Coordinates of N, CA and C in Angstrom, one line a residue:
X1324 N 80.7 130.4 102.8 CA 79.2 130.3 102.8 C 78.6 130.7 104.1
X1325 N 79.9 130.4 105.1 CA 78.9 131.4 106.5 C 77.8 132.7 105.9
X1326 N 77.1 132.5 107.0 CA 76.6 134.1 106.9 C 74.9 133.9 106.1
X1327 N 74.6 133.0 105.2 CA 73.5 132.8 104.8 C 71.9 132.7 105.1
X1328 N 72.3 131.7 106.2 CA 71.7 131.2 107.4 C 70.9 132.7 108.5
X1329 N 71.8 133.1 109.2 CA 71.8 134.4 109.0 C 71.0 135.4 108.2
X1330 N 71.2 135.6 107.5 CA 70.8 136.7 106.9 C 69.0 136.1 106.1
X1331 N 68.9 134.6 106.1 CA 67.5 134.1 105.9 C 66.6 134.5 107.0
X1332 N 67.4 134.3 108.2 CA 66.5 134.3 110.0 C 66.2 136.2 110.1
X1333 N 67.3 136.8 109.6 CA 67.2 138.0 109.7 C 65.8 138.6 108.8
X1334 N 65.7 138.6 107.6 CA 64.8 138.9 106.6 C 63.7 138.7 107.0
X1335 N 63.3 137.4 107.8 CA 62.4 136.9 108.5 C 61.8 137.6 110.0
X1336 N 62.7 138.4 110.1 CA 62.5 139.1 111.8 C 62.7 138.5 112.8
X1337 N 63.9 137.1 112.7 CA 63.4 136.7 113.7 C 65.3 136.4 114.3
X1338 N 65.2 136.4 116.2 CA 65.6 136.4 116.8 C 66.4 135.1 117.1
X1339 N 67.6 134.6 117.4 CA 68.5 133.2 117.6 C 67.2 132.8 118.6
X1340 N 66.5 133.2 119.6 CA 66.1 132.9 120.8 C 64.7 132.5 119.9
X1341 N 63.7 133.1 118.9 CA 62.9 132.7 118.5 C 63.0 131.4 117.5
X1342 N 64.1 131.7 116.9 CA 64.6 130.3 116.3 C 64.5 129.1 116.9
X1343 N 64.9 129.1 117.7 CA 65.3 128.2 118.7 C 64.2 127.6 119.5
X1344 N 62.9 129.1 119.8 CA 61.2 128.2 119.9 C 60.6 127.7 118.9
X1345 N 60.7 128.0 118.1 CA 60.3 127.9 116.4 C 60.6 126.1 115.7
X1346 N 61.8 126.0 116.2 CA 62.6 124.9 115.4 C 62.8 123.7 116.8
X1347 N 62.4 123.7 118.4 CA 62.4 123.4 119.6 C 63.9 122.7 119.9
X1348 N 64.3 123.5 119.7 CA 66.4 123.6 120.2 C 66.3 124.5 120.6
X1349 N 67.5 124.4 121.6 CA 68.1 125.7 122.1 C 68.9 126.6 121.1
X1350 N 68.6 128.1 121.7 CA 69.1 129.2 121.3 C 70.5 129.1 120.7
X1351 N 70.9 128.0 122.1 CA 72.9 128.2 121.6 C 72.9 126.9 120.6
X1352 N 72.4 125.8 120.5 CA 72.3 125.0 119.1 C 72.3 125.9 118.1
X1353 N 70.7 126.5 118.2 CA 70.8 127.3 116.6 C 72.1 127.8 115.9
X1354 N 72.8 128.8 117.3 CA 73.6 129.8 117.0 C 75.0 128.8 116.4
X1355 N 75.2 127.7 117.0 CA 76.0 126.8 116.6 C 75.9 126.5 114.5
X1356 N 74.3 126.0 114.4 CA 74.0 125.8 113.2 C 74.3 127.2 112.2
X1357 N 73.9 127.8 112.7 CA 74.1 129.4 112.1 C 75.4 129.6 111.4
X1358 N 76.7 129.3 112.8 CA 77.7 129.4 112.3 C 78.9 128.3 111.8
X1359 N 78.1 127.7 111.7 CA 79.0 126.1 110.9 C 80.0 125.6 112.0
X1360 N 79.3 125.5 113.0 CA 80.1 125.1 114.3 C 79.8 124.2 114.7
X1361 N 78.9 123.4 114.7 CA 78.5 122.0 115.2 C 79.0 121.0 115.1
X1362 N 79.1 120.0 116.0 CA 80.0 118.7 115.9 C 79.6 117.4 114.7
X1363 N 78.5 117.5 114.0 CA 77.8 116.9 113.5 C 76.8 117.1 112.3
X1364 N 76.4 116.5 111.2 CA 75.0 117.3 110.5 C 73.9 117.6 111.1
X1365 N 73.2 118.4 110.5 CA 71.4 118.2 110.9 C 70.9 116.8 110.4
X1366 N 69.9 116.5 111.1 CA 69.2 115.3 110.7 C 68.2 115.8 110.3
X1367 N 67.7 115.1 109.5 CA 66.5 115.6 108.1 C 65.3 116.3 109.0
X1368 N 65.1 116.0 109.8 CA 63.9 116.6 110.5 C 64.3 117.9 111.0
X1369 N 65.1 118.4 111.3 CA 65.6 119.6 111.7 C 65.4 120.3 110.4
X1370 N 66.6 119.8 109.2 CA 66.6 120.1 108.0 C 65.2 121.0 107.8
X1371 N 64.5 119.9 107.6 CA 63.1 120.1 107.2 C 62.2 121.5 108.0
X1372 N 62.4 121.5 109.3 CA 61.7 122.2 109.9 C 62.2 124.2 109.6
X1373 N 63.6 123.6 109.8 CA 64.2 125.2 109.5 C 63.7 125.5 107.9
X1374 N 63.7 124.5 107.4 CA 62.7 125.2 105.7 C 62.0 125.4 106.1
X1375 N 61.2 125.2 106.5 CA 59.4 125.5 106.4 C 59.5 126.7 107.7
X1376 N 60.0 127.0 108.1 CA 60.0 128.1 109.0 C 60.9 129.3 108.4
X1377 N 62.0 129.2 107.4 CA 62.6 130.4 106.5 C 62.0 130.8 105.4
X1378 N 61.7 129.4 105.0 CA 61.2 128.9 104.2 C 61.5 129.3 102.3
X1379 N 62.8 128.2 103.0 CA 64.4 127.7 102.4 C 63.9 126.3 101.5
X1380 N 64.2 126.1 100.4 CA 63.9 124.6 100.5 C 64.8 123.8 100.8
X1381 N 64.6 122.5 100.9 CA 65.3 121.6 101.4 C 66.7 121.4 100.9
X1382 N 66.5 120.9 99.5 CA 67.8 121.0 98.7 C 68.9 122.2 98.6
X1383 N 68.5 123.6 99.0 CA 69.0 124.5 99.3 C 70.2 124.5 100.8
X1384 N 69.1 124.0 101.5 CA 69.8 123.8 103.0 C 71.0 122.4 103.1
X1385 N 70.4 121.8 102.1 CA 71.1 120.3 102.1 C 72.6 120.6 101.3
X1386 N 72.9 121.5 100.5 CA 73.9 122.1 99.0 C 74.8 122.7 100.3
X1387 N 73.9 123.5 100.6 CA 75.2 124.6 101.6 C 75.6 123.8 103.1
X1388 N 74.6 122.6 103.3 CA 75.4 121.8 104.4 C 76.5 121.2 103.7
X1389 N 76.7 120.4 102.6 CA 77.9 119.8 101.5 C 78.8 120.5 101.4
X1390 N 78.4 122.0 101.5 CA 79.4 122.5 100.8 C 80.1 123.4 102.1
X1391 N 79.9 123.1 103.7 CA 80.1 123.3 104.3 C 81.0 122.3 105.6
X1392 N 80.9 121.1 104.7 CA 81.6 119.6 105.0 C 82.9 119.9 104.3
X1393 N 82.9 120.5 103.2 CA 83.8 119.9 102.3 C 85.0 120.8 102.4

């Protein structure tokens, strides 16, 4: 499932560094979320924000975090 995440931010025009003003994390977080490298989930408010800025829905983002646990 890598690569999704990605390719949403890309369509969008936008840059790890703009993500990262966008969603108010750092650049190297995002890139961490991006690539299923984080020590942890997102918490719903993150969740949330990255929808409405790809504008992904929620349950979309929530399926490929599960399925990125598992």
């Amino acid at each position: 499932m890598r690569g999704w995440l990605k390719e949403a931010r890309t369509k969008k025009g936008y840059t790890l560094k703009k993500m990262g003003e966008l969603l108010d994390i750092s650049e190297s977080y995002y890139s961490l979320i991006e690539n299923s490298e984080r020590q942890k989930n997102m918490d719903i408010t993150l969740v949330s924000k990255i929808s409405a800025v790809l504008g992904i829905p929620v349950g979309v983002i929530v399926a490929y975090e599960q399925s990125a646990i598992s």
